[in-house]
Coordinates of C-alpha atoms in Angstrom, one line a residue:
M1 CA 16.0 -2.5 1.2
G2 CA 16.4 -3.2 -2.5
V3 CA 13.6 -3.8 -4.9
E4 CA 14.3 -7.5 -4.9
D5 CA 13.9 -7.6 -1.1
I6 CA 10.2 -6.5 -1.2
F7 CA 9.3 -9.8 -2.7
T8 CA 10.6 -11.6 0.5
L9 CA 8.6 -9.5 3.0
R10 CA 6.8 -11.5 5.6
G11 CA 3.8 -10.5 7.8
L12 CA 4.0 -7.1 9.3
Q13 CA 7.2 -6.3 7.4
V14 CA 5.0 -5.3 4.5
L15 CA 3.4 -2.6 6.7
D16 CA 6.8 -1.4 7.7
M17 CA 7.8 -1.1 4.1
L18 CA 4.6 0.8 3.2
D19 CA 5.2 3.2 6.1
R20 CA 8.6 4.0 4.6
L21 CA 7.2 4.3 1.1
V22 CA 4.6 6.8 2.2
V23 CA 7.4 9.0 3.6
V24 CA 9.2 8.8 0.2
N25 CA 6.0 9.5 -1.7
A26 CA 5.3 12.6 0.4
E27 CA 8.5 14.1 -1.0
R28 CA 7.5 13.2 -4.6
F29 CA 4.3 15.2 -5.2
G30 CA 4.7 15.4 -8.9
L31 CA 5.4 11.7 -9.5
V32 CA 2.5 10.7 -7.2
Q33 CA 0.3 13.1 -9.1
L34 CA 1.4 11.7 -12.4
S35 CA 0.7 8.2 -11.3
H36 CA -2.8 9.1 -10.1
V37 CA -3.6 11.1 -13.3
L38 CA -2.5 8.2 -15.5
A39 CA -4.5 5.7 -13.5
A40 CA -7.6 7.9 -13.6
E41 CA -7.3 8.6 -17.4
S42 CA -6.7 5.0 -18.2
A43 CA -9.7 3.7 -16.2
G44 CA -11.7 3.3 -19.4
G45 CA -9.4 0.5 -20.6
D46 CA -8.4 1.7 -24.1
H47 CA -5.9 4.3 -22.8
P48 CA -2.2 3.6 -23.6
A49 CA -1.5 3.6 -19.8
A50 CA -4.3 1.1 -18.9
K51 CA -2.1 -1.9 -18.9
H52 CA 0.4 -0.2 -16.7
A53 CA -2.3 0.9 -14.2
R54 CA -3.7 -2.6 -14.0
R55 CA -0.3 -4.1 -13.5
H56 CA 0.5 -1.5 -10.8
F57 CA -2.6 -2.3 -8.8
T58 CA -2.3 -6.1 -9.3
E59 CA 1.3 -6.1 -8.3
A60 CA 0.7 -4.0 -5.2
R61 CA -2.2 -6.2 -4.1
T62 CA -0.1 -9.4 -4.8
L63 CA 2.9 -8.1 -2.9
V64 CA 0.8 -7.2 0.2
R65 CA -1.3 -10.4 0.0
T66 CA 1.8 -12.6 -0.3
A67 CA 3.5 -11.0 2.7
L68 CA 0.3 -11.3 4.8
E69 CA -0.1 -14.9 3.8
A70 CA 3.5 -15.6 4.9
G71 CA 2.8 -13.9 8.2
V72 CA -0.2 -16.2 8.7
A73 CA 1.9 -19.2 7.8
D74 CA 4.6 -18.1 10.3
G75 CA 2.0 -17.8 13.0
D76 CA 2.6 -14.0 13.4
L77 CA -0.7 -13.0 12.0
R78 CA -4.2 -14.2 12.8
G79 CA -5.2 -17.4 11.0
D80 CA -8.6 -16.1 10.1
L81 CA -7.4 -13.2 7.9
D82 CA -8.7 -12.9 4.4
C83 CA -5.3 -11.8 3.0
G84 CA -6.6 -11.0 -0.4
L85 CA -9.4 -8.7 0.9
L86 CA -7.0 -7.1 3.4
A87 CA -4.4 -6.4 0.7
T88 CA -7.1 -4.7 -1.5
Q89 CA -8.1 -2.6 1.5
I90 CA -4.5 -1.6 2.4
V91 CA -3.8 -0.5 -1.2
A92 CA -7.1 1.3 -1.4
V93 CA -6.4 3.2 1.8
M94 CA -2.9 4.3 0.6
E95 CA -4.2 5.3 -2.9
G96 CA -7.3 7.1 -1.6
L97 CA -5.2 8.9 1.0
E98 CA -2.8 10.0 -1.7
N99 CA -5.7 11.3 -3.7
Q100 CA -6.9 13.4 -0.8
W101 CA -3.4 14.7 -0.2
L102 CA -2.9 15.6 -3.8
A103 CA -6.1 17.6 -3.7
D104 CA -5.3 19.4 -0.4
P105 CA -1.7 18.8 0.7
G106 CA -1.9 21.5 3.4
Q107 CA -4.8 19.8 5.1
V108 CA -4.1 16.1 4.7
D109 CA -1.1 14.6 6.5
L110 CA -0.3 11.8 4.2
V111 CA 2.4 10.2 6.4
G112 CA 0.7 10.8 9.7
V113 CA -2.7 9.4 8.7
F114 CA -1.3 6.4 6.9
Q115 CA 1.0 5.5 9.7
A116 CA -1.8 5.8 12.2
Y117 CA -3.8 3.4 10.0
T118 CA -1.0 0.8 9.9
R119 CA -0.4 1.2 13.6
D120 CA -4.0 0.3 14.3
L121 CA -4.0 -2.4 11.7
R122 CA -1.0 -4.1 13.2
E123 CA -2.9 -4.5 16.5
R124 CA -6.0 -5.9 14.7
I125 CA -4.2 -8.5 12.6
R126 CA -1.4 -9.7 14.9
A127 CA -1.8 -13.2 16.3
T128 CA -2.4 -13.4 20.0
P129 CA 0.1 -15.5 21.9

């Protein structure tokens, strides 16, 4: 899947992509750590990386929300989903789990925990036939 393809994800495809991304991130400890450090340091707003951090989170939420909305429109996901809220929750789970993994990589199974979350989430948001 190329970068341009992530903008055409529909419904549960976004969770499939995030499941693959977490596997890649588990092999990039230093880059994930750098991203989290920059996000934390720029939280005050006047840091040189503040614009990047805001854009990162905004784009992540938008990507997930848009895919979920497409899934609702296709009838694959429940019609009563608040896709914006759910997108924020999904990004928060991934980012928070990465923080825990960075702090204690020997005790936190980044891939296993995230994929268990998305497996359960799929069952909760899938439309019933």
